[in-house]
């Protein structure tokens, strides 16, 4: 990506998280001035602090969130304070300062019962507290920033800078001969670094006047199951994919219900921003596994077990 002198100053909230770190890295490589604020640096539910933080920004990328899906079941009010109320505070501040806001949301705002990929205008219907809390945030952005607000739903995110499914599968490969992995939930594994690149491209398109505000689906193309992702991770890492055995969601009962179908359509990227959607999940996974952090995990997995 070329340096863009018109890009101004960007603010990244949730900068200590997996996606936040990747967004900052992409901005740095692009030569764009950026400030990253961690949760300890900025409480997004504090209106005065948020107004002060965004007043000199050109674009805000909100990666701050309550991400404990199961924990939200018994703490929905706390989750909504961050994922809903906090996002409204950000949106209000951005609207007052005429700053563009890119807000990262989730497939969990959808009911997960479809048979075809969800379009961006599909009806919402969260099946758990986390999804309900994130939907409150989405509604705040679309209400307060109809032209300068960009809601980007992502799903099945993995990357080098935080706990995630791909890293867990590689770590367990060094400890167990076989793993039982759910094969009845369908989604789109998405590399956080690829998503970060897309978020920055969306912000730049917005500054050029080429991207309409609204909802975008920031997930990889294609689809698979958790078992399919685990097997492809093993295959690309030089491990035997048959060590991954299929099972059902009933074998892993968790406090929060998970959507069975999290496959999203990506029409808005071209129609609203003139950008290509993210590439196929297999392509992203191959690139991610070649990075130092994942490559080290794969090497340890191969050394820990044969086959």
GROMACS .gro file of C-alpha atoms in nm:
model
  307
    1UNK     CA    1   0.000   0.000   0.000
    2UNK     CA    2   0.138   0.343  -0.090
    3UNK     CA    3   0.177   0.618   0.166
    4UNK     CA    4  -0.126   0.847   0.159
    5UNK     CA    5  -0.049   1.202   0.269
    6UNK     CA    6  -0.419   1.291   0.282
    7UNK     CA    7  -0.496   1.016   0.534
    8UNK     CA    8  -0.451   1.240   0.836
    9UNK     CA    9  -0.432   1.094   1.186
   10UNK     CA   10  -0.598   0.765   1.273
   11UNK     CA   11  -0.706   0.644   1.617
   12UNK     CA   12  -0.724   0.272   1.697
   13UNK     CA   13  -0.911   0.171   2.011
   14UNK     CA   14  -0.859  -0.172   2.162
   15UNK     CA   15  -0.500  -0.143   2.040
   16UNK     CA   16  -0.366  -0.422   2.263
   17UNK     CA   17  -0.594  -0.684   2.108
   18UNK     CA   18  -0.519  -0.923   1.824
   19UNK     CA   19  -0.690  -0.716   1.555
   20UNK     CA   20  -0.592  -0.381   1.703
   21UNK     CA   21  -0.223  -0.470   1.689
   22UNK     CA   22  -0.256  -0.576   1.326
   23UNK     CA   23  -0.439  -0.256   1.230
   24UNK     CA   24  -0.163  -0.046   1.386
   25UNK     CA   25   0.099  -0.250   1.201
   26UNK     CA   26  -0.076  -0.197   0.866
   27UNK     CA   27  -0.108   0.176   0.930
   28UNK     CA   28   0.259   0.201   1.023
   29UNK     CA   29   0.366   0.023   0.704
   30UNK     CA   30   0.143   0.256   0.502
   31UNK     CA   31   0.309   0.562   0.653
   32UNK     CA   32  -0.015   0.680   0.813
   33UNK     CA   33   0.004   0.862   1.144
   34UNK     CA   34  -0.178   0.654   1.403
   35UNK     CA   35  -0.234   0.644   1.777
   36UNK     CA   36  -0.327   0.320   1.948
   37UNK     CA   37  -0.516   0.329   2.277
   38UNK     CA   38  -0.554   0.026   2.502
   39UNK     CA   39  -0.836  -0.029   2.747
   40UNK     CA   40  -0.612   0.115   3.020
   41UNK     CA   41  -0.560   0.427   2.807
   42UNK     CA   42  -0.921   0.495   2.710
   43UNK     CA   43  -1.253   0.396   2.864
   44UNK     CA   44  -1.487   0.417   2.566
   45UNK     CA   45  -1.786   0.455   2.801
   46UNK     CA   46  -1.644   0.788   2.928
   47UNK     CA   47  -1.785   1.065   2.703
   48UNK     CA   48  -1.534   1.332   2.805
   49UNK     CA   49  -1.234   1.104   2.752
   50UNK     CA   50  -1.368   0.984   2.418
   51UNK     CA   51  -1.436   1.336   2.291
   52UNK     CA   52  -1.082   1.439   2.379
   53UNK     CA   53  -0.938   1.128   2.210
   54UNK     CA   54  -1.119   1.167   1.879
   55UNK     CA   55  -1.111   1.544   1.832
   56UNK     CA   56  -0.788   1.542   1.627
   57UNK     CA   57  -0.855   1.215   1.445
   58UNK     CA   58  -0.946   1.169   1.080
   59UNK     CA   59  -1.057   0.806   1.113
   60UNK     CA   60  -1.132   0.599   1.423
   61UNK     CA   61  -1.105   0.221   1.401
   62UNK     CA   62  -1.287   0.071   1.697
   63UNK     CA   63  -1.141  -0.266   1.795
   64UNK     CA   64  -1.235  -0.224   2.162
   65UNK     CA   65  -1.488  -0.483   2.274
   66UNK     CA   66  -1.606  -0.722   2.539
   67UNK     CA   67  -1.508  -1.050   2.369
   68UNK     CA   68  -1.587  -1.310   2.637
   69UNK     CA   69  -1.885  -1.473   2.466
   70UNK     CA   70  -1.963  -1.719   2.744
   71UNK     CA   71  -1.899  -1.463   3.018
   72UNK     CA   72  -2.157  -1.230   2.864
   73UNK     CA   73  -2.430  -1.480   2.949
   74UNK     CA   74  -2.404  -1.391   3.317
   75UNK     CA   75  -2.282  -1.034   3.267
   76UNK     CA   76  -2.491  -0.902   2.980
   77UNK     CA   77  -2.520  -0.556   3.130
   78UNK     CA   78  -2.142  -0.525   3.156
   79UNK     CA   79  -2.094  -0.659   2.804
   80UNK     CA   80  -2.351  -0.414   2.668
   81UNK     CA   81  -2.184  -0.125   2.848
   82UNK     CA   82  -1.876  -0.182   2.632
   83UNK     CA   83  -2.021  -0.327   2.313
   84UNK     CA   84  -2.329  -0.108   2.306
   85UNK     CA   85  -2.312   0.202   2.525
   86UNK     CA   86  -1.940   0.253   2.464
   87UNK     CA   87  -1.988   0.234   2.088
   88UNK     CA   88  -2.268   0.490   2.109
   89UNK     CA   89  -2.035   0.724   2.300
   90UNK     CA   90  -1.773   0.679   2.025
   91UNK     CA   91  -2.030   0.737   1.751
   92UNK     CA   92  -2.161   1.053   1.920
   93UNK     CA   93  -1.809   1.191   1.954
   94UNK     CA   94  -1.722   1.107   1.594
   95UNK     CA   95  -2.044   1.266   1.469
   96UNK     CA   96  -1.973   1.586   1.663
   97UNK     CA   97  -1.613   1.603   1.535
   98UNK     CA   98  -1.700   1.495   1.177
   99UNK     CA   99  -1.470   1.193   1.209
  100UNK     CA  100  -1.524   0.868   1.019
  101UNK     CA  101  -1.577   0.561   1.238
  102UNK     CA  102  -1.497   0.204   1.136
  103UNK     CA  103  -1.656  -0.023   1.396
  104UNK     CA  104  -1.574  -0.393   1.413
  105UNK     CA  105  -1.879  -0.609   1.481
  106UNK     CA  106  -1.964  -0.977   1.456
  107UNK     CA  107  -2.165  -1.243   1.278
  108UNK     CA  108  -2.324  -1.313   1.619
  109UNK     CA  109  -2.579  -1.036   1.555
  110UNK     CA  110  -2.740  -1.278   1.306
  111UNK     CA  111  -2.958  -1.580   1.399
  112UNK     CA  112  -2.729  -1.837   1.236
  113UNK     CA  113  -3.010  -2.045   1.089
  114UNK     CA  114  -2.971  -1.965   0.718
  115UNK     CA  115  -2.886  -2.198   0.433
  116UNK     CA  116  -2.728  -1.932   0.207
  117UNK     CA  117  -2.473  -1.661   0.294
  118UNK     CA  118  -2.621  -1.371   0.490
  119UNK     CA  119  -2.638  -1.048   0.293
  120UNK     CA  120  -2.546  -0.723   0.466
  121UNK     CA  121  -2.915  -0.624   0.484
  122UNK     CA  122  -3.031  -0.955   0.632
  123UNK     CA  123  -3.250  -0.940   0.938
  124UNK     CA  124  -3.069  -0.962   1.270
  125UNK     CA  125  -3.158  -1.194   1.557
  126UNK     CA  126  -2.881  -1.272   1.806
  127UNK     CA  127  -2.899  -1.607   1.986
  128UNK     CA  128  -2.683  -1.508   2.283
  129UNK     CA  129  -2.605  -1.214   2.513
  130UNK     CA  130  -2.281  -1.128   2.335
  131UNK     CA  131  -2.463  -1.095   2.004
  132UNK     CA  132  -2.730  -0.877   2.162
  133UNK     CA  133  -2.465  -0.648   2.310
  134UNK     CA  134  -2.289  -0.611   1.974
  135UNK     CA  135  -2.616  -0.538   1.795
  136UNK     CA  136  -2.673  -0.240   2.026
  137UNK     CA  137  -2.338  -0.103   1.909
  138UNK     CA  138  -2.420  -0.158   1.542
  139UNK     CA  139  -2.749   0.025   1.579
  140UNK     CA  140  -2.576   0.322   1.741
  141UNK     CA  141  -2.329   0.358   1.452
  142UNK     CA  142  -2.589   0.330   1.177
  143UNK     CA  143  -2.822   0.571   1.358
  144UNK     CA  144  -2.569   0.840   1.447
  145UNK     CA  145  -2.331   0.810   1.150
  146UNK     CA  146  -2.542   0.709   0.850
  147UNK     CA  147  -2.281   0.843   0.605
  148UNK     CA  148  -1.955   0.831   0.802
  149UNK     CA  149  -2.008   0.510   0.999
  150UNK     CA  150  -1.880   0.173   0.874
  151UNK     CA  151  -1.987  -0.142   1.056
  152UNK     CA  152  -1.762  -0.433   0.960
  153UNK     CA  153  -1.883  -0.773   1.080
  154UNK     CA  154  -1.617  -1.037   1.113
  155UNK     CA  155  -1.609  -1.397   1.237
  156UNK     CA  156  -1.383  -1.690   1.321
  157UNK     CA  157  -1.089  -1.453   1.361
  158UNK     CA  158  -0.736  -1.582   1.421
  159UNK     CA  159  -0.395  -1.414   1.427
  160UNK     CA  160  -0.053  -1.399   1.587
  161UNK     CA  161  -0.132  -1.157   1.867
  162UNK     CA  162  -0.395  -1.332   2.074
  163UNK     CA  163  -0.555  -1.664   2.170
  164UNK     CA  164  -0.739  -1.823   1.879
  165UNK     CA  165  -0.853  -2.155   1.734
  166UNK     CA  166  -0.568  -2.207   1.487
  167UNK     CA  167  -0.300  -2.153   1.753
  168UNK     CA  168  -0.487  -2.382   1.993
  169UNK     CA  169  -0.505  -2.663   1.737
  170UNK     CA  170  -0.129  -2.643   1.678
  171UNK     CA  171  -0.050  -2.639   2.049
  172UNK     CA  172  -0.273  -2.941   2.110
  173UNK     CA  173  -0.109  -3.126   1.820
  174UNK     CA  174   0.207  -3.152   2.029
  175UNK     CA  175   0.012  -3.296   2.321
  176UNK     CA  176  -0.248  -3.533   2.176
  177UNK     CA  177  -0.255  -3.797   1.905
  178UNK     CA  178  -0.611  -3.711   1.801
  179UNK     CA  179  -0.856  -3.426   1.851
  180UNK     CA  180  -1.236  -3.421   1.827
  181UNK     CA  181  -1.352  -3.102   1.656
  182UNK     CA  182  -1.704  -2.975   1.583
  183UNK     CA  183  -1.819  -3.036   1.226
  184UNK     CA  184  -2.172  -2.893   1.237
  185UNK     CA  185  -2.096  -2.521   1.262
  186UNK     CA  186  -2.023  -2.345   0.933
  187UNK     CA  187  -1.825  -2.025   0.889
  188UNK     CA  188  -1.539  -1.837   0.729
  189UNK     CA  189  -1.201  -1.846   0.910
  190UNK     CA  190  -1.053  -1.498   0.879
  191UNK     CA  191  -0.691  -1.393   0.933
  192UNK     CA  192  -0.676  -1.080   1.148
  193UNK     CA  193  -0.389  -0.934   0.944
  194UNK     CA  194  -0.589  -0.964   0.620
  195UNK     CA  195  -0.890  -0.804   0.787
  196UNK     CA  196  -0.672  -0.523   0.923
  197UNK     CA  197  -0.548  -0.448   0.572
  198UNK     CA  198  -0.906  -0.434   0.448
  199UNK     CA  199  -1.015  -0.202   0.729
  200UNK     CA  200  -0.740   0.043   0.636
  201UNK     CA  201  -0.830   0.021   0.267
  202UNK     CA  202  -1.192   0.091   0.358
  203UNK     CA  203  -1.092   0.396   0.560
  204UNK     CA  204  -0.881   0.530   0.275
  205UNK     CA  205  -1.165   0.474   0.030
  206UNK     CA  206  -1.394   0.663   0.269
  207UNK     CA  207  -1.154   0.958   0.281
  208UNK     CA  208  -1.148   0.965  -0.099
  209UNK     CA  209  -1.527   0.974  -0.103
  210UNK     CA  210  -1.546   0.631  -0.266
  211UNK     CA  211  -1.698   0.429   0.020
  212UNK     CA  212  -2.054   0.461   0.142
  213UNK     CA  213  -2.135   0.426   0.509
  214UNK     CA  214  -2.319   0.114   0.616
  215UNK     CA  215  -2.264  -0.253   0.692
  216UNK     CA  216  -1.980  -0.459   0.546
  217UNK     CA  217  -1.893  -0.824   0.599
  218UNK     CA  218  -1.524  -0.862   0.680
  219UNK     CA  219  -1.480  -1.235   0.653
  220UNK     CA  220  -1.286  -1.462   0.420
  221UNK     CA  221  -1.448  -1.597   0.106
  222UNK     CA  222  -1.551  -1.961   0.091
  223UNK     CA  223  -1.674  -2.164   0.385
  224UNK     CA  224  -1.583  -2.457   0.606
  225UNK     CA  225  -1.646  -2.604   0.952
  226UNK     CA  226  -1.427  -2.596   1.261
  227UNK     CA  227  -1.317  -2.949   1.172
  228UNK     CA  228  -1.236  -2.838   0.818
  229UNK     CA  229  -1.028  -2.552   0.951
  230UNK     CA  230  -0.843  -2.781   1.192
  231UNK     CA  231  -0.767  -3.035   0.921
  232UNK     CA  232  -0.643  -2.770   0.677
  233UNK     CA  233  -0.426  -2.622   0.953
  234UNK     CA  234  -0.272  -2.963   1.009
  235UNK     CA  235  -0.226  -3.033   0.640
  236UNK     CA  236  -0.053  -2.703   0.573
  237UNK     CA  237   0.165  -2.752   0.882
  238UNK     CA  238   0.294  -3.093   0.773
  239UNK     CA  239   0.072  -3.286   1.015
  240UNK     CA  240  -0.170  -3.568   0.941
  241UNK     CA  241  -0.518  -3.412   0.902
  242UNK     CA  242  -0.680  -3.747   0.983
  243UNK     CA  243  -0.578  -3.690   1.342
  244UNK     CA  244  -0.876  -3.449   1.353
  245UNK     CA  245  -1.199  -3.639   1.410
  246UNK     CA  246  -1.550  -3.496   1.355
  247UNK     CA  247  -1.795  -3.444   1.638
  248UNK     CA  248  -2.107  -3.237   1.704
  249UNK     CA  249  -2.182  -2.924   1.904
  250UNK     CA  250  -2.365  -3.135   2.160
  251UNK     CA  251  -2.029  -3.282   2.262
  252UNK     CA  252  -1.903  -2.936   2.366
  253UNK     CA  253  -2.186  -2.771   2.557
  254UNK     CA  254  -2.101  -2.410   2.646
  255UNK     CA  255  -2.291  -2.139   2.836
  256UNK     CA  256  -2.360  -1.935   2.521
  257UNK     CA  257  -2.532  -2.083   2.217
  258UNK     CA  258  -2.320  -2.055   1.900
  259UNK     CA  259  -2.477  -1.984   1.559
  260UNK     CA  260  -2.477  -2.296   1.343
  261UNK     CA  261  -2.434  -2.097   1.021
  262UNK     CA  262  -2.201  -1.795   1.013
  263UNK     CA  263  -2.138  -1.769   0.639
  264UNK     CA  264  -2.161  -1.408   0.519
  265UNK     CA  265  -2.198  -1.254   0.174
  266UNK     CA  266  -1.961  -0.976   0.066
  267UNK     CA  267  -2.151  -0.766  -0.190
  268UNK     CA  268  -2.100  -0.433  -0.013
  269UNK     CA  269  -1.724  -0.423  -0.073
  270UNK     CA  270  -1.771  -0.376  -0.447
  271UNK     CA  271  -2.111  -0.210  -0.446
  272UNK     CA  272  -2.044   0.045  -0.170
  273UNK     CA  273  -1.664   0.087  -0.168
  274UNK     CA  274  -1.527  -0.035  -0.501
  275UNK     CA  275  -1.306  -0.288  -0.321
  276UNK     CA  276  -1.258  -0.662  -0.364
  277UNK     CA  277  -1.374  -0.888  -0.079
  278UNK     CA  278  -1.122  -1.079   0.128
  279UNK     CA  279  -0.975  -1.386  -0.048
  280UNK     CA  280  -1.060  -1.751   0.018
  281UNK     CA  281  -1.001  -1.875   0.372
  282UNK     CA  282  -0.751  -2.137   0.255
  283UNK     CA  283  -0.534  -1.871   0.090
  284UNK     CA  284  -0.541  -1.661   0.405
  285UNK     CA  285  -0.458  -1.959   0.625
  286UNK     CA  286  -0.158  -2.056   0.412
  287UNK     CA  287  -0.022  -1.702   0.438
  288UNK     CA  288  -0.084  -1.686   0.813
  289UNK     CA  289   0.087  -2.019   0.881
  290UNK     CA  290   0.399  -1.892   0.702
  291UNK     CA  291   0.440  -1.608   0.953
  292UNK     CA  292   0.698  -1.656   1.232
  293UNK     CA  293   0.459  -1.708   1.521
  294UNK     CA  294   0.246  -1.976   1.355
  295UNK     CA  295   0.548  -2.137   1.188
  296UNK     CA  296   0.706  -2.182   1.531
  297UNK     CA  297   0.390  -2.345   1.665
  298UNK     CA  298   0.377  -2.579   1.366
  299UNK     CA  299   0.742  -2.676   1.413
  300UNK     CA  300   0.680  -2.751   1.780
  301UNK     CA  301   0.377  -2.959   1.685
  302UNK     CA  302   0.579  -3.164   1.438
  303UNK     CA  303   0.853  -3.219   1.693
  304UNK     CA  304   0.603  -3.311   1.961
  305UNK     CA  305   0.428  -3.582   1.761
  306UNK     CA  306   0.513  -3.782   1.454
  307UNK     CA  307   0.262  -3.812   1.172
   0.00000   0.00000   0.00000
